[in-house]
Amino acid sequence: MSIISKDISKAIELLNNDELVAIPTETVYGLAGNIFSENAVKSIFKTKKRPSFNPLIVHIASKNRLSNIVSYIPIKAQLLADAFWPGPITLVLPKKEIIPDLITSGKPTVAVRVPNHPITLQLLNQLEFPLAAPSANPFSNISPTKPEHVENYFKHDIKMVLDGGPCKRGIESTIIGFEKDEPIIYRLGSTPIEEIERVIGKISIKNKEEISPKAPGMLERHYAPKTKTILTDDLTKSIKFHSDKRIGLLIFNDILNDDNIQFKVVLSEGSNLYEAASKLYDALHQLDEQELDIIIAEKLPNYGLGKSINDRLSRATKC
Ligand code: TXA
Ligand code: MG
C-alpha cells in the first residue's frame, strides 16, 4: 500500500506524535520531525543513517519567526531573508538556547530556512513547532525530488510522504554562513551566486572542506548513484573509451546518437539551467535503475545554476 498522501491533517497528527513525515519543498523532499522532540530527531538520524555530527536544517513558516530560532541576525542575513524567503536559501546563524544541541550537532550555530512550497507552508503554519528536515534519502545517496523516490527509500521506515508533486527547483538550497558578519557560501545550491550578489554584493565560497566539513553536502562523495558514474567535458572521447560497456548518458542539451548508448537522459533540450536542475536527480534515479555498467555525465556550463549542478555531479562521481 502506498504511503504517499495529500492529507495534511494526517501529517499533523503524526508529527504531533513524534513521528516522521516526508515533506515536499521547492528543492527536494525532506524527512521531517518536530525539532523539540528528542525521539523524532533521533529517528531522523537513524532512518537516514546519518552521522550525528551532521546538523539538520530547521524549517520555519515565515521570516518573522527567524528571531525565535537565532540570537543574532547580521544586516546581510536580514537582506537575504527579505529577498529570498520563502525560497531556497539557508542561513547559518548563532542559535538561541531553546534549539536542541541534537539539531545542531552541538554547534553554536543553527541552519534555518523558509521553504517555498504551498503545502509545506500550510503545514508549518498549523504546527506549534518548526520542522527539522534533511533531504529524505539515505546518507550519501541521490536526493529525492518526487514522492516515489522517498517511498522507494523509506516505505518500511516511515508512515507518510506528504504529496506535493515533483519539486520545482530540484537541487538543495544554497547554504550561507557568516564569519565576522560577512556572508560565505557553505554549499552551492538552487539560488545561483549571481542572484545572491545582486542583493548583498560579493560573496566568497567555502564549498570544499575535507576535514570536519561545515556541511555534509560538502563531503567529497555525496548525492551518488550506485552505478559507477563519471563526469566529462569530452563526451565522444569518454563514450569511445568505455565502448565495451553498457553506457548510460546524462547530457545537457545535445541529441547525441551512438550505438553504444543503452539509455540516455537529456536535461534541457532548450539549454535552460533551471530546467536542467529540476530534472537532475530524477535523471540520476532513472539511470541508476537501468543496470548499466557506467553512467557518463556531461559537465554543464560553469555559471549560474550550472555551477551548482556541476558541484553535485562532481560529488556524485567521486569514488
Ligand atoms: O534544500 C534543502 O536545503 C533541503 C530541503 C529538505 O530543505 N534540505 C537539505 O538538508 O538539503 P540536508 O540535511 O540534506 O543538508 C543540510 C546541510 C548539511 O550539509 C548540513 O551540514 C548543513 O546543512 N548544516 C546544518 N546545520 C549547519 C550548521 N549549524 N553549520 C553549518 N552547516 C550546517
Ligand atoms: Mg542531503
PDB file of C-alpha atoms and ligand atoms in Angstrom, residues 48 135 137 143 172 222, ligand 2:
ATOM      1  CA  LYS A  48      18.794   8.278   7.182  1.00  0.00           C
ATOM      2  CA  SER A 135      16.838  15.620   2.432  1.00  0.00           C
ATOM      3  CA  ASN A 137      17.474   9.992   1.222  1.00  0.00           C
ATOM      4  CA  SER A 143      18.282  13.232  -3.081  1.00  0.00           C
ATOM      5  CA  GLU A 172      19.084  21.679  -2.445  1.00  0.00           C
ATOM      6  CA  HIS A 222      27.619  12.608  -1.851  1.00  0.00           C
TER       7      HIS A 222
HETATM    8 MG    MG B   2      21.155  15.900   1.866  1.00  0.00          MG
END
